[in-house]
Coordinates of C-alpha atoms and ligand atoms in Angstrom, one line a residue:
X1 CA 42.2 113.9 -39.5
X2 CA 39.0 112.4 -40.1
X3 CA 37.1 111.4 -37.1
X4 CA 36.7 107.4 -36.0
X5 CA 33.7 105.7 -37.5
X6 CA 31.3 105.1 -34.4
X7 CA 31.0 101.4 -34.3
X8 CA 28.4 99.1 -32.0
X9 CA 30.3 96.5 -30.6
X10 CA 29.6 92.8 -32.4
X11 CA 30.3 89.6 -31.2
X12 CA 30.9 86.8 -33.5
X13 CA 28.7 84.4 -34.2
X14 CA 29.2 81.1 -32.5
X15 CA 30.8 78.4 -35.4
X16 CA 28.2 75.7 -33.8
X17 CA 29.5 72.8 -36.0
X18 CA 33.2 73.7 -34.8
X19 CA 32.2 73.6 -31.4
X20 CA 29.8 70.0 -32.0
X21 CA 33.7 68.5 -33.2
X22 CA 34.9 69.4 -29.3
X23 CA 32.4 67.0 -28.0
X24 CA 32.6 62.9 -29.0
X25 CA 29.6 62.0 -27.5
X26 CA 27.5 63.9 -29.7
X27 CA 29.3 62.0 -33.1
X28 CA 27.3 58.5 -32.2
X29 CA 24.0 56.5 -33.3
X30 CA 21.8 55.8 -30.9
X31 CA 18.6 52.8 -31.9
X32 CA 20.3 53.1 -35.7
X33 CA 19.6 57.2 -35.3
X34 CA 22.1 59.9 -35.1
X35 CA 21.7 61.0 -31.4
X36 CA 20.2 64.3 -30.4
X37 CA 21.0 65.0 -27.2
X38 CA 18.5 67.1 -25.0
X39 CA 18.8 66.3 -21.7
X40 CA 21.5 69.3 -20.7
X41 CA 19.5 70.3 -17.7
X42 CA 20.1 67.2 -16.1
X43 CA 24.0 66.7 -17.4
X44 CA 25.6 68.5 -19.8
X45 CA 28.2 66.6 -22.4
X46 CA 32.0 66.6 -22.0
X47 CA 34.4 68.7 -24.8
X48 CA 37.6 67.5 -25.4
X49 CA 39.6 70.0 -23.6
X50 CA 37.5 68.8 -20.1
X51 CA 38.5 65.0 -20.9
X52 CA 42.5 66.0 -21.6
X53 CA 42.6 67.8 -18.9
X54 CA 41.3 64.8 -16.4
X55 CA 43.4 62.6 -18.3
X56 CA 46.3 65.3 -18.3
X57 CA 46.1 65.1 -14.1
X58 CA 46.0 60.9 -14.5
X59 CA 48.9 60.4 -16.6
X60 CA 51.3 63.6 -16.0
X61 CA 50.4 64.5 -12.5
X62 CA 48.8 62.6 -10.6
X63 CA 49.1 62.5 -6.9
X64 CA 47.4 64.1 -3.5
X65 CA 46.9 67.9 -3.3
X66 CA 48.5 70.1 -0.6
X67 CA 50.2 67.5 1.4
X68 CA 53.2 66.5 -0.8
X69 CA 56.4 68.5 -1.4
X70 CA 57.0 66.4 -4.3
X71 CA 56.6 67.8 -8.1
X72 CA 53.5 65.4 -8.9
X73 CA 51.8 66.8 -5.8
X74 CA 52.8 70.3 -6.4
X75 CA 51.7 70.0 -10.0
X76 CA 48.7 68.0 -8.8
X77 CA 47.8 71.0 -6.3
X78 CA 48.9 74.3 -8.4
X79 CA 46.4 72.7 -10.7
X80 CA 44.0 72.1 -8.2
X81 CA 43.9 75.4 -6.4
X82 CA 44.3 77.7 -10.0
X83 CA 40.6 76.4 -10.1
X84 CA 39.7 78.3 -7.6
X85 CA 40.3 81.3 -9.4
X86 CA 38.8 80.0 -12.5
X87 CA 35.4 80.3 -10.4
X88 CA 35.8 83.3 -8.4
X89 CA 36.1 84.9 -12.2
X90 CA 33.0 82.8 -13.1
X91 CA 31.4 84.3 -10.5
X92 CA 33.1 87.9 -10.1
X93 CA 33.9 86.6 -6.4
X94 CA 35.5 89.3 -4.2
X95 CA 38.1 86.3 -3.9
X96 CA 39.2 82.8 -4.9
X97 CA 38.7 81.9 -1.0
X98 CA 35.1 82.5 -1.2
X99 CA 34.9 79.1 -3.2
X100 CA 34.4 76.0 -1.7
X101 CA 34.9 72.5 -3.9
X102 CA 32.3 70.2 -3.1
X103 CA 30.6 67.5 -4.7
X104 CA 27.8 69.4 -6.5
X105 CA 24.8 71.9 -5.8
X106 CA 23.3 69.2 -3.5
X107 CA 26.5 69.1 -1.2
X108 CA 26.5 72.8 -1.6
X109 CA 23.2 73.1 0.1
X110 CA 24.2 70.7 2.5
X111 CA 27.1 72.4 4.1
X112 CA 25.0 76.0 4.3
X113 CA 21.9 74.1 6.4
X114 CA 24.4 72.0 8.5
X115 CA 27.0 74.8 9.1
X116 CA 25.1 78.0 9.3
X117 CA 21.9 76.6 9.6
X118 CA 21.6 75.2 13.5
X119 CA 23.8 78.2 14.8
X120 CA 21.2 80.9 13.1
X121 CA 17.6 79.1 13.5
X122 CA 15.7 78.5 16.1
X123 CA 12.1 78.1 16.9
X124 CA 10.3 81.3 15.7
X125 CA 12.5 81.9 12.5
X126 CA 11.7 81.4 9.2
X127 CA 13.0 80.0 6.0
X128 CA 11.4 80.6 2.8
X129 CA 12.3 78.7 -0.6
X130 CA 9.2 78.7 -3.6
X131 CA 7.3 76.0 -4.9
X132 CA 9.3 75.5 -8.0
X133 CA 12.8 74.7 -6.0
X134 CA 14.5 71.3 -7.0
X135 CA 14.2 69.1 -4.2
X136 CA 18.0 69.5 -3.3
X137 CA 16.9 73.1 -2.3
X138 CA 13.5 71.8 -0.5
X139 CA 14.4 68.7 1.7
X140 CA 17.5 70.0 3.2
X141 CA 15.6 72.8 4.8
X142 CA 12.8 70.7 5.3
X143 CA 14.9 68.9 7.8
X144 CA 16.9 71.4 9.1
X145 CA 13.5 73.3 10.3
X146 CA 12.8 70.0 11.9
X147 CA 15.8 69.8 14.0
X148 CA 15.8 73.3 14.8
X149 CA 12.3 74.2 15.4
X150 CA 12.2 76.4 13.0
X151 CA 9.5 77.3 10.2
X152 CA 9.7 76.6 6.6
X153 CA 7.3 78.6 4.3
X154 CA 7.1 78.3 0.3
X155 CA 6.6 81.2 -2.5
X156 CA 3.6 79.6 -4.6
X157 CA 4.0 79.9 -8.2
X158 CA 1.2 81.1 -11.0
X159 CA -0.1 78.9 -14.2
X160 CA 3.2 80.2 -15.8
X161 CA 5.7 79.0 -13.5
X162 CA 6.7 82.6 -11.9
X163 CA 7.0 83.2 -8.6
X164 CA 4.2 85.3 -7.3
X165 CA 5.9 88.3 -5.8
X166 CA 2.9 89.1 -3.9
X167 CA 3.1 86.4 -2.3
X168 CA 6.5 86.9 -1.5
X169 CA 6.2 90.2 0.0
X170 CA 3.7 88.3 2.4
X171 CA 5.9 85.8 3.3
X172 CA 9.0 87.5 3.9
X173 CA 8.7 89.3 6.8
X174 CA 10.7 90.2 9.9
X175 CA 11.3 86.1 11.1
X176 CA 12.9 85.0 7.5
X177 CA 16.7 84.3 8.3
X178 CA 17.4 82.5 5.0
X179 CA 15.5 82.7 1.6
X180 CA 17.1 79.8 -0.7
X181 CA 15.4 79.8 -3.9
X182 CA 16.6 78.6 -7.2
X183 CA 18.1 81.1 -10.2
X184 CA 16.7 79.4 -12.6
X185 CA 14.4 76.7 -12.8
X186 CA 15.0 73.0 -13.5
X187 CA 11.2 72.1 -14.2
X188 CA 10.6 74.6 -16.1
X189 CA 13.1 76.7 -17.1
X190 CA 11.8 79.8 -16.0
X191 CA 14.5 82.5 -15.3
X192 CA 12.9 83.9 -12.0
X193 CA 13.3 87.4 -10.3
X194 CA 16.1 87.0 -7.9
X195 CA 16.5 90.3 -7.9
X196 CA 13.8 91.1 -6.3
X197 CA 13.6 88.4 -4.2
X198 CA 16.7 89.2 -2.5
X199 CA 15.8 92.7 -1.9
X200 CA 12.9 91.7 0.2
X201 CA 14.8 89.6 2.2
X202 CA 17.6 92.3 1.8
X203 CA 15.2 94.7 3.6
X204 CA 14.3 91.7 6.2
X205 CA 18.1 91.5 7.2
X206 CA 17.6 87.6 5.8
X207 CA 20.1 85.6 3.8
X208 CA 19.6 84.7 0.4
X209 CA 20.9 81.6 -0.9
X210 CA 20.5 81.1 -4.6
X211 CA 20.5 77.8 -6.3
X212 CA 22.5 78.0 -9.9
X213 CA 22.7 74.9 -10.3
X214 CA 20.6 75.9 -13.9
X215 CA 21.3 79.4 -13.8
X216 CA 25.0 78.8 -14.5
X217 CA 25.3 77.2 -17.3
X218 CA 23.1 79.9 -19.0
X219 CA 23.5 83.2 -17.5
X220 CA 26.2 85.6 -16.8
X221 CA 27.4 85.6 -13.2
X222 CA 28.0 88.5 -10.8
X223 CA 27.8 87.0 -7.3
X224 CA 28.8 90.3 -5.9
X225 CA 26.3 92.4 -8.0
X226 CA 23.1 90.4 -7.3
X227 CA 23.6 90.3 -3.8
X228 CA 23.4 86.8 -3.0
X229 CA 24.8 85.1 0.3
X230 CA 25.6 82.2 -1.2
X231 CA 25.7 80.6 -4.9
X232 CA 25.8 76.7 -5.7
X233 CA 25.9 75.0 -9.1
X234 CA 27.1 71.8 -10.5
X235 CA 29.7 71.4 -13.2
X236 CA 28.5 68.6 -14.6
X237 CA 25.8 70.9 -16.0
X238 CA 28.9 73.5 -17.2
X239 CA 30.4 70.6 -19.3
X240 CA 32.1 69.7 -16.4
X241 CA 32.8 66.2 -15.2
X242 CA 30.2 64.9 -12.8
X243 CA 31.2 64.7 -9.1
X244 CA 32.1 68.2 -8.3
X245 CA 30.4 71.6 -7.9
X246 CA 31.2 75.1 -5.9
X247 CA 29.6 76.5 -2.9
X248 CA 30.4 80.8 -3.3
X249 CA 29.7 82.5 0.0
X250 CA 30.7 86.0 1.5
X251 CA 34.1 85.7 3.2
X252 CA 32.5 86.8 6.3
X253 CA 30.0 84.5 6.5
X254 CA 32.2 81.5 5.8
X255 CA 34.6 82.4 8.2
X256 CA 32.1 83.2 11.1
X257 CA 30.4 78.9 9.7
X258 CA 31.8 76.1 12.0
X259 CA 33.4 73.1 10.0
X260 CA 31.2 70.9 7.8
X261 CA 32.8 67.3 7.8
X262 CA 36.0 66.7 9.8
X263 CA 39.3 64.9 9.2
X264 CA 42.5 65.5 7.2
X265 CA 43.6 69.2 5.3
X266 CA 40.5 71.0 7.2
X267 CA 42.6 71.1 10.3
X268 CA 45.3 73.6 11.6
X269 CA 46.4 71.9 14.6
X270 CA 45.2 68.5 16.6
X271 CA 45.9 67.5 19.8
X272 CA 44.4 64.5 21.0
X273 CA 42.1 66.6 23.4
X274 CA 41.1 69.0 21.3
X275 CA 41.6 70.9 17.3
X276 CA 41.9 74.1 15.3
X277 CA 40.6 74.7 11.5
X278 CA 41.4 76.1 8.7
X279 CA 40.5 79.2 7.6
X280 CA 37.9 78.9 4.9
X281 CA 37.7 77.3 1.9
X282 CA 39.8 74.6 3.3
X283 CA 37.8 74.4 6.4
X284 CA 35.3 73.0 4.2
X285 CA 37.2 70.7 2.3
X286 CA 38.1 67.8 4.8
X287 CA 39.8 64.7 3.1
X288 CA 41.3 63.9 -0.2
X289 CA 39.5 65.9 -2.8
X290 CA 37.8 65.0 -6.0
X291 CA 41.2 66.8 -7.6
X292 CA 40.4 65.6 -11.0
X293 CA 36.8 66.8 -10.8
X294 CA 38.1 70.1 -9.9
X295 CA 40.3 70.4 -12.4
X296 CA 37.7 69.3 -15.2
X297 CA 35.6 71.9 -13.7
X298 CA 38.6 74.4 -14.0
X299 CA 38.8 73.3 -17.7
X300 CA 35.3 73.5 -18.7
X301 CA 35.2 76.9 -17.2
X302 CA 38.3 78.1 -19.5
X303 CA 36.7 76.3 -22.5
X304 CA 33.5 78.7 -22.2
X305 CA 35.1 82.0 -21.0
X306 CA 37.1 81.2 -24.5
X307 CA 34.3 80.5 -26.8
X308 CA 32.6 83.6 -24.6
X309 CA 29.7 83.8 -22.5
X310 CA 28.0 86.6 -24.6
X311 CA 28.7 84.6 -27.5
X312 CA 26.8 81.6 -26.0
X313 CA 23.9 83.6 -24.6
X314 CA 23.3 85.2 -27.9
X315 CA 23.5 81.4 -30.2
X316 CA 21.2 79.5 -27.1
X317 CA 18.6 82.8 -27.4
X318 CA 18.4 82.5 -30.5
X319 CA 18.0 78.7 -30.8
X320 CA 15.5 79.2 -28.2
X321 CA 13.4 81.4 -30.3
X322 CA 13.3 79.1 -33.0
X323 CA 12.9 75.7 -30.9
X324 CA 9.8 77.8 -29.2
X325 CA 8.4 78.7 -32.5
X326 CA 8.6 75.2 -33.8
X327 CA 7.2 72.8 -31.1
X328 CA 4.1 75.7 -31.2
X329 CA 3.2 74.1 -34.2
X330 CA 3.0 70.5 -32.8
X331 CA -0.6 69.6 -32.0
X332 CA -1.1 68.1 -28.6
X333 CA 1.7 69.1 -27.2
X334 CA 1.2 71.0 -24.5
X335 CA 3.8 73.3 -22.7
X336 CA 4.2 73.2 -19.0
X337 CA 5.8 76.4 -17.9
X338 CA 5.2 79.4 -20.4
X339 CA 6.9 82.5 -18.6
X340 CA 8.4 84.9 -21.0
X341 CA 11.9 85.0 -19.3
X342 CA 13.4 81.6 -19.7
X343 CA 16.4 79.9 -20.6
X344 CA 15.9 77.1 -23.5
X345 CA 14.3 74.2 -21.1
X346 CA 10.9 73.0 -22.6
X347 CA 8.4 70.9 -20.5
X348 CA 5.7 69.2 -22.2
X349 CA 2.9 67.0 -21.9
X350 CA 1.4 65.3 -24.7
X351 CA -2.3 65.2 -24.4
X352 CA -2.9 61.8 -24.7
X353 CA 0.3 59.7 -24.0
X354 CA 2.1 59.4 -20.7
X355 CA 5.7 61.2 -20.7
X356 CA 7.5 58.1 -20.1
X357 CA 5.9 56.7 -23.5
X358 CA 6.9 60.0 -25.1
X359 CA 10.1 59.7 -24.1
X360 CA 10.8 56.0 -24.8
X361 CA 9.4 56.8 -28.1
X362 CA 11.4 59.9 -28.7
X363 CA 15.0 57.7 -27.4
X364 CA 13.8 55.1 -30.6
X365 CA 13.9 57.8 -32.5
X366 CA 17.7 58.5 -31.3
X367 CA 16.3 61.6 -29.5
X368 CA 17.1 62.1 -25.5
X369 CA 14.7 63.6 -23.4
X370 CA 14.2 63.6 -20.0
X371 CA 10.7 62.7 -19.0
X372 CA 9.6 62.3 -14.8
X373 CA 8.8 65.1 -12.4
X374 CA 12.3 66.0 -12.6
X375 CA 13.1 66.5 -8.9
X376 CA 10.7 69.0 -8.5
X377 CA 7.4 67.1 -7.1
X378 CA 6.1 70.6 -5.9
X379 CA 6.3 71.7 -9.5
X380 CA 4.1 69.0 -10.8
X381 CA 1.9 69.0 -8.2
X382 CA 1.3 72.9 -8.9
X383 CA 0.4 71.9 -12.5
X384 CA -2.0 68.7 -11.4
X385 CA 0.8 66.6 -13.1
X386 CA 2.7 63.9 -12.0
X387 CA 5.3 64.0 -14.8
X388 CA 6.5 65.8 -17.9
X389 CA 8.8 65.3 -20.7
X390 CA 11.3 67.6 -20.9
X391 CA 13.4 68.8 -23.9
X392 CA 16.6 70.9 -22.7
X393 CA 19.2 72.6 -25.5
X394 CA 22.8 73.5 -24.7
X395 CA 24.8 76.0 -27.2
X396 CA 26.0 72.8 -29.0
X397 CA 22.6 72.0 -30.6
X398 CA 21.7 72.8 -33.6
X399 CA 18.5 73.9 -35.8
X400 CA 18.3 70.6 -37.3
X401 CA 18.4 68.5 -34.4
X402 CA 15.0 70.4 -33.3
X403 CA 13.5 69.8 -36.5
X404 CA 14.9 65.8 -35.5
X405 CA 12.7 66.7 -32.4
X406 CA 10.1 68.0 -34.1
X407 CA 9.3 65.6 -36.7
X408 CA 9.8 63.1 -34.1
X409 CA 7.5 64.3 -32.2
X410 CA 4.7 64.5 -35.3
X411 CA 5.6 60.7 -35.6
X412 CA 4.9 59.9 -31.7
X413 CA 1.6 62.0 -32.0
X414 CA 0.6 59.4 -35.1
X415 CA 1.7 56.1 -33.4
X416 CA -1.0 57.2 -30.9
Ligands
PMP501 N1 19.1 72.3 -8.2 C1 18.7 72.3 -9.4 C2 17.9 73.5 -9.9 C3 19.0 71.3 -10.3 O1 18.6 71.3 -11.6 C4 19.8 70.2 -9.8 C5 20.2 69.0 -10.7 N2 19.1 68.5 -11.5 C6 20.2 70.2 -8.5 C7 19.9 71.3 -7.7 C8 21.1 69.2 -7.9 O2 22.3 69.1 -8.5 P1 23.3 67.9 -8.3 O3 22.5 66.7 -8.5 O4 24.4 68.1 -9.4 O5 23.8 68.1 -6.9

């Protein structure tokens, strides 16, 4: 018997213009132009699978989720709560209770600083986040520390846009109770070093709360494996509809967090004296639900475990590669952000025009870019910049539609 041929394992390639036909908004002109859309990082388009299944839970089921002993409202929640496990695979959660819906990574970070936050801080303690943090992972804290007397301090970031680890080692020190810092960042794109980040708070006996709310959509996901406390992203950035998101935190530690907001489903028992809660996630989830949202998220979350992760990663790196190579040959354009690990978010200024011009020119050209300081004011203000145009590619753009970005680009530089 001859002996199996060793074989390295190969993924497919992704068939980019078979995906492209599961997302209608990309098939339309924009100023007379075909549109290329590059603004992922602030919303990602909507397949078609995402829209049935919203439209699936308007038409065939819809009614209110865990209330009603009727088929629409078992339908309605079986489809609601199977979601639940959707993420916790996302994520490799221990379990599908250790996700909590919630309106995105901004209500995410919410519920952690008003929950955990005022029963764990005090005057003395410390929470560190970094300088390149969105500013729903900056203001939050900000005003927690200024209800609970405690001290906020910030990572700085180099030229590059990486956190400078020295820095951190400084910084995190026996008072840090939380470290929330983002997984990736929205500014820049810069894929930073949680790793080591939650080590040191790790070796601190801090919590570490990472922001994914642009980590997600690009990087494989092992809650469990990086350590983390707690992990927030958005899934209108996972093709997702807009309007829901997922706060992952340790069993433990959600169990041990009092309620959030108060009122119907979060409740075990009310008396008109006094009430009892849920056990977590539900404790968290007070009211009528964004059920569709959830189960769009559910469904955009199948639709990119089936076209697989790894096959993603390994089309957006190498689309990333070749978008990098090509805006390096654009004179005047100069890149904000220039760490080698990044996901394939380009920030740009061009010398000589202001980003909003660069970007109204770019949109009469059909081409969508985001151009501002992007939520991250502390990012700008690290690179003496009030603003930047950003250019951000998801795994349904294409080659051509940089060279559309490109030669656009060459045409904005020549109007100027
Ligand atoms: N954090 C980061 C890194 C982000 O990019 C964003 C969205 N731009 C947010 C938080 C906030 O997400 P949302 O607006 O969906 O709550």
């Amino acid at each position: 018997m001859s002996a199996t041929p060793h074989r390295e394992p190969t993924v497919s390639p992704l068939d980019v213009e078979a995906v492209r036909r599961d997302f209608p908004a990309l098939h339309q002109e924009v100023h007379g132009k075909p549109l290329v859309y590059l603004d992922n990082a602030a919303s990602s388009l909507t397949p078609t699978p995402v829209l049935e299944a919203i439209e699936g839970f308007y038409t065939r089921d819809r009614a209110n989720v865990h209330r009603g002993i009727h088929e629409l409202s078992q339908r309605a929640t079986a489809a609601y709560d199977a979601t639940r496990e959707v993420v916790a695979r996302f994520l490799h959660a221990a379990r599908p209770e250790e996700v909590v819906h919630v309106r995105g990574t901004t209500e995410a970070i919410n519920l952690v600083a008003a929950t955990w936050g005022p029963a764990h801080l005090g005057p003395g303690d410390e929470v560190v986040i970094t300088q390149s943090e969105h500013h729903a992972n900056i203001v939050p804290w900000q005003l927690l520390c200024e209800r609970t007397g405690a001290t906020l301090r910030a990572i700085p970031i180099d030229a590059t846009g990486q956190w400078i680890l020295e820095e951190a080692r400084r910084l995190i020190g026996p008072r840090t109770k939380l470290v929330a810092c983002g997984h990736v960042s929205n500014a820049l794109g810069t894929i930073n070093p949680v790793a080591e980040v939650i080590a040191l708070a790790k070796a601190q006996g801090a919590l570490v709360l990472l922001d994914g709310a642009q980590g997600a959509p690009h990087l494989p996901i092992d809650v469990q494996a990086l350590g983390a406390d707690f992990y927030c992203f958005s899934a209108h950035k996972l093709c997702g509809p807009t309007g829901a998101g997922v706060l992952w935190g340790r069993y433990e530690l959600l169990e041990a967090m009092p309620p959030y907001q108060a009122g119907g489903d979060m409740i075990e028992q009310v008396t008109l004296e006094r009430s009892t809660f849920q056990a977590p996630p539900l404790r968290f989830e007070a009211g009528t639900p964004n059920i569709a949202g959830v189960i769009g998220l559910g469904a955009a979350l199948t639709y990119l475990e089936e076209l697989g992760r790894e096959r993603i990663a390994a089309y957006e790196e190498e689309l990333h590669q070749y978008a990098a190579a090509r805006l390096a040959e654009v004179d005047r354009l100069i890149p904000v952000g220039t760490a080698p690990a990044k996901v394939p978010v380009f920030s740009f200024t061009v010398d000589g025009a202001h980003p909003t011009d660069v970007g109204y020119l770019l949109d009469s050209q059909g081409i969508a870019v985001r151009t501002g300081h992007h939520c991250a004011q502390p990012v700008m203000a690290a690179f003496g910049l009030s603003a930047t145009a950003r250019a951000s590619l998801a795994f349904y753009n294409t080659r051509d539609e940089v060279d559309r970005l490109v030669e656009a680009l060459h045409k904005v530089i020549g109007w100027l």
